[in-house]
Coordinates of C-alpha atoms in Angstrom, one line a residue:
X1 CA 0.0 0.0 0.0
X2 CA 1.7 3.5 -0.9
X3 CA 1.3 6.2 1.4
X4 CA 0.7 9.6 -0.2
X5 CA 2.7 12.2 1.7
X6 CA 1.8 16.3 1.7
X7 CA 3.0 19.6 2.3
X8 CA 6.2 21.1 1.8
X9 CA 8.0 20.1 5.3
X10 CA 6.7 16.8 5.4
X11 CA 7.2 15.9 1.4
X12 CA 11.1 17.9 2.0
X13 CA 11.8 15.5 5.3
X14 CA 10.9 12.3 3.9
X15 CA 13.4 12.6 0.8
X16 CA 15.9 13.9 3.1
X17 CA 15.5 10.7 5.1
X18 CA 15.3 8.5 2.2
X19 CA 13.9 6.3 4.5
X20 CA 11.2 4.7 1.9
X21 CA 10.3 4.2 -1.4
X22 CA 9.6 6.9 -3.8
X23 CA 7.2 6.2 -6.7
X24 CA 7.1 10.0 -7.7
X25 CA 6.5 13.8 -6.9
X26 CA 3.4 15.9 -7.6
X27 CA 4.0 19.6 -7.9
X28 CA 1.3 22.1 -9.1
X29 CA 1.8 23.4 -12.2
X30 CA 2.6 26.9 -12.3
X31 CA 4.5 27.0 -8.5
X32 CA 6.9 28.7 -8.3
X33 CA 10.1 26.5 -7.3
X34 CA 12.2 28.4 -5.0
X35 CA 12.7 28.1 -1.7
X36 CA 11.2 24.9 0.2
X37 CA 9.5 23.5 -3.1
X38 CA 13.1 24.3 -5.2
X39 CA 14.7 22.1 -2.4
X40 CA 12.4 19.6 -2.7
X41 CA 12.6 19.4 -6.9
X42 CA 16.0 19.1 -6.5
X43 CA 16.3 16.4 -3.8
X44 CA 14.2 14.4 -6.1
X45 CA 16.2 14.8 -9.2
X46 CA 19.3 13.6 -6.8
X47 CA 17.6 10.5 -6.0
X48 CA 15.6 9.8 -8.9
X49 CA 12.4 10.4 -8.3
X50 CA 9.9 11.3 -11.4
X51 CA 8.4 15.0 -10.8
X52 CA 4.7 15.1 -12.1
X53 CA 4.0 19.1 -12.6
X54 CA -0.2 18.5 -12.6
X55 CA -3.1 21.0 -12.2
X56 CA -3.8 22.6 -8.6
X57 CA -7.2 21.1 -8.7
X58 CA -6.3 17.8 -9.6
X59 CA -3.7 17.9 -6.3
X60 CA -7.1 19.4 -4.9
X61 CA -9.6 16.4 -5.8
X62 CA -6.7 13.5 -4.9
X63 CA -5.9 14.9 -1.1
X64 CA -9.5 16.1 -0.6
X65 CA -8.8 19.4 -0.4
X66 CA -6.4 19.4 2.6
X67 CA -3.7 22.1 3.0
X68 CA -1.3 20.4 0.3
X69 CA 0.8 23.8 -0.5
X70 CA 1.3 22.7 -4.2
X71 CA 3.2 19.0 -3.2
X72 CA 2.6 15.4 -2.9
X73 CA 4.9 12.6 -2.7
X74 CA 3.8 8.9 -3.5
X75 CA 6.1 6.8 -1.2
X76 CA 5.6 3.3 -0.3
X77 CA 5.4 2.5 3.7
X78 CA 7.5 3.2 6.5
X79 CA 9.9 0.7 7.3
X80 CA 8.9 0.2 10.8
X81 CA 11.6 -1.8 12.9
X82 CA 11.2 -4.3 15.5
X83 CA 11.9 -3.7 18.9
X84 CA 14.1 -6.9 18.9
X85 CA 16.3 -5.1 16.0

């Protein structure tokens, strides 16, 4: 099951972790991408991850209208460890 991961701290902390899976990167098309959401396009590109530039409204209908801030990241799980690690 892939988790889909939203807003600009949490989508920019998860790629720093590298911690999961990345399937790809949703951005709003037209945003400008400097500052937090240049960081965040460019630790993608460093690790590989496809960016998907789509309409504000489609980010909109997919998240239900929570507070998105123009990103979305489509990871796979956290990799939960046992206590007995």
């Amino acid at each position: 099951m892939a988790d889909l991961l939203y807003g600009r701290n949490a989508v920019r902390e998860a790629l720093r972790a590298r911690r999961r899976a990345f399937q790809r990167l949703l951005v709003s098309a037209g945003a400008q991408e400097t500052g937090t959401l240049g960081e965040i396009v460019r630790l993608a590109g460093e690790i590989g991850v496809p960016v998907e530039r789509i309409d504000r409204r489609e980010l909109d209908r997919r998240l239900l209208d929570a507070n998105h801030q123009g990103v979305a990241l489509e990871c796979g799980d956290y990799p939960y460890v046992d206590l007995d690690d």
